[in-house]
Amino acid sequence: MTALLVAGLGALLVGLWVAWVYRSRELPIPGRGWLAALRIAVVAIVILLLADPLLPGGAAAGPVTRWLVVDGSRSMGVSGESAESPWERARTRVGEADDRTRVALLQDSMGSVANRDSVLARDPVEGASRLAPLLRRAAESGAREVTVVSDLRIADGLEVAALRDALGVELRFVDVGEAVRSAGIAGLSAPETGRASTPAEVTVEVFGTLATSGEEARVEVLRDGEPVGEEQVRLPGAGRTISVTLPVALPDSAGSVLWTARVALPDDRFPADDTRSAFTDVDPLEGLVALLSWRPNWEPRFVLPVLARVTGLPARGWLAVGNDAWLPMDGSGGVLDGAAASRVADDARVLVVHGLTGDAPEWLVRAQATGRRVVVFAGDREGAESAGMSALAGRPGEWYAAAASGPLAGALTGVPWADLPPLSSPLAADSSVGVGLALERTGGERLPGLVLQDRGTRRRAVVAADGFWRWGFRGDTGADAYDRLWSGVAGWLLALDDGGLGGRVGPLERVAAADAEVPWSAVPAAGGRVAVTSTGADGGPRTDTLAVGADGRARLPGRAAGSYRWTAEVLAPDSVAARGRIWSGRLEIEAHTDELRWPRDTTLLAASAAPARADLGPSGRPLRTSPWPYLLLLVLLSAEWILRRRAGLR
């Protein structure tokens, strides 16, 4: 009632103001009183919608004010000591509902309004139960009483408790659950990358339920389906987890490895939480700090470890030993040919091109020109020009770092320039823009030693002098300056980072939930389409054409649980880097839920003890849920606009 009084007072004041405007500020045309009346009516309807009173009549007037919400998560399908499952008990309650009760199914997202027959005919398949979105929807529709039939494993119970009073809905819970005997895997951690034939560790988080606290269970880890380790663990109390770290070994060959952790407990009643999966890339050639040296010298040996350390990314380097052969710097074997090295350059997260000269392969010139995060060490004038600098021949003599500016100024503050070894052969670059580090020699002549090029989504650092490795070779002062220099460059390059998938096409997460859309990255196809062909558990091959947004993101339709192999191709690519490319990989879809990880929230039953408010007030349908005020608002606004135009007013 107070809200209506305030709304009425507001409508009166605004109406007086509208009348004054039409009387004193508008032209004295015939019928302006009717125009003022139309404006006042519009304002009054808007204020009423903000006040949102209840339409009289309550349930007798037609709107459904009672909701029966049924928990549809998988935990409802498992029984405890009794033979009857919570879902069977819930179906009994649904069958008893009358025609004036709206039935809704509680799901992992918004939930869905259903009818009794559809609920009775289905099985509980959701991975979690979230009540708050459905509770808001019920309140919006004018519901006054909501009954929730659940096993009390509600994922957002705290939010529901906060909403209960705010929404003014009488909320009741019917407990159909019971204690369940089960053990599950809460999480599996494995290294993202690793070297072939090296040891590694995987960590498994295990939980139990109230009925299994203190019992022993067996944890097993499989590598591509083959057991590689196991351990007996004692299950913790309900709501807690225990971590188990198992030593494993990576395979001898490069590729992706699928780890599967599973827990075995005698008479486990809920297998949906018994396994989890994770991937490790062995000797990956994607997402690296990748260094390709066309004219090798000492620099790659110093810059690659520093970039690996300051970025935290896996880093690998290759040295050119011929026109079509690239030798790995770590001595791991596996010499790359030009085609394989080109793929490494295209898929690198940060590409370092060392010794770029006029006779470098065309694909290397293209890769540094189209890459998103690139460092180029120019080897001659032609190499510098390929990197976007207008340069002359190298200048002889010793040149000393003199000043840092722009993004590198903060990283190099306080560096004792006079203590650093000199650099040699800087290119006389015609550049006054983006100079990150300036060099000078006796006489005051200055040249750019390092230039930062920012081109929106692409960033490139061009090094126009030789001998930076001497800083790292010098000792504490020089090594510190060297680290700070490349830390500043790497920070600037990655400031607008996209998570490492900007240059390729693939899923953002390689382990996804069953039947849920999989977020996909396809920046090379931004604004276009990608064809994804998958083969796996749901038969195949199956091809989906994904529409890619301007941000380079797409969504792959949900899949049934299982292991899949996929290939992807950009359709009608505009990007040179995407033309003719076929991406491939693995995708694991798991039907996992951790509903039983937490104890049943019996505190929710307190909501059934009393109404959410002492006085729920009269029942009825909120004004905002009726279409008539909005239709009337449009009619009145249109009428006023037409009449004003006909009268010559703007």
GROMACS .gro file of C-alpha atoms in nm, residues 75-90 151 175-181 211 267 269 600:
model
   28
   75SER     CA    1   2.162  -3.792  -0.761
   76MET     CA    2   1.782  -3.828  -0.749
   77GLY     CA    3   1.813  -4.159  -0.933
   78VAL     CA    4   2.025  -4.338  -0.671
   79SER     CA    5   1.875  -4.504  -0.367
   80GLY     CA    6   2.027  -4.557  -0.028
   81GLU     CA    7   1.925  -4.836   0.206
   82SER     CA    8   1.568  -4.839   0.078
   83ALA     CA    9   1.475  -4.994  -0.254
   84GLU     CA   10   1.287  -4.683  -0.371
   85SER     CA   11   1.491  -4.400  -0.524
   86PRO     CA   12   1.428  -4.030  -0.450
   87TRP     CA   13   1.309  -3.988  -0.809
   88GLU     CA   14   1.039  -4.250  -0.763
   89ARG     CA   15   0.919  -4.075  -0.448
   90ALA     CA   16   0.922  -3.740  -0.633
  151ASP     CA   17   1.717  -3.485  -0.209
  175ASP     CA   18   1.296  -3.418   0.148
  176VAL     CA   19   1.294  -3.739  -0.055
  177GLY     CA   20   1.665  -3.819  -0.018
  178GLU     CA   21   1.867  -4.040   0.210
  179ALA     CA   22   2.228  -4.133   0.285
  180VAL     CA   23   2.404  -4.291  -0.015
  181ARG     CA   24   2.707  -4.516  -0.016
  211ALA     CA   25   2.790  -4.345   0.474
  267ASP     CA   26   2.898  -5.157  -0.333
  269ARG     CA   27   2.577  -4.689  -0.548
  600ARG     CA   28   2.275  -3.299   0.207
   0.00000   0.00000   0.00000
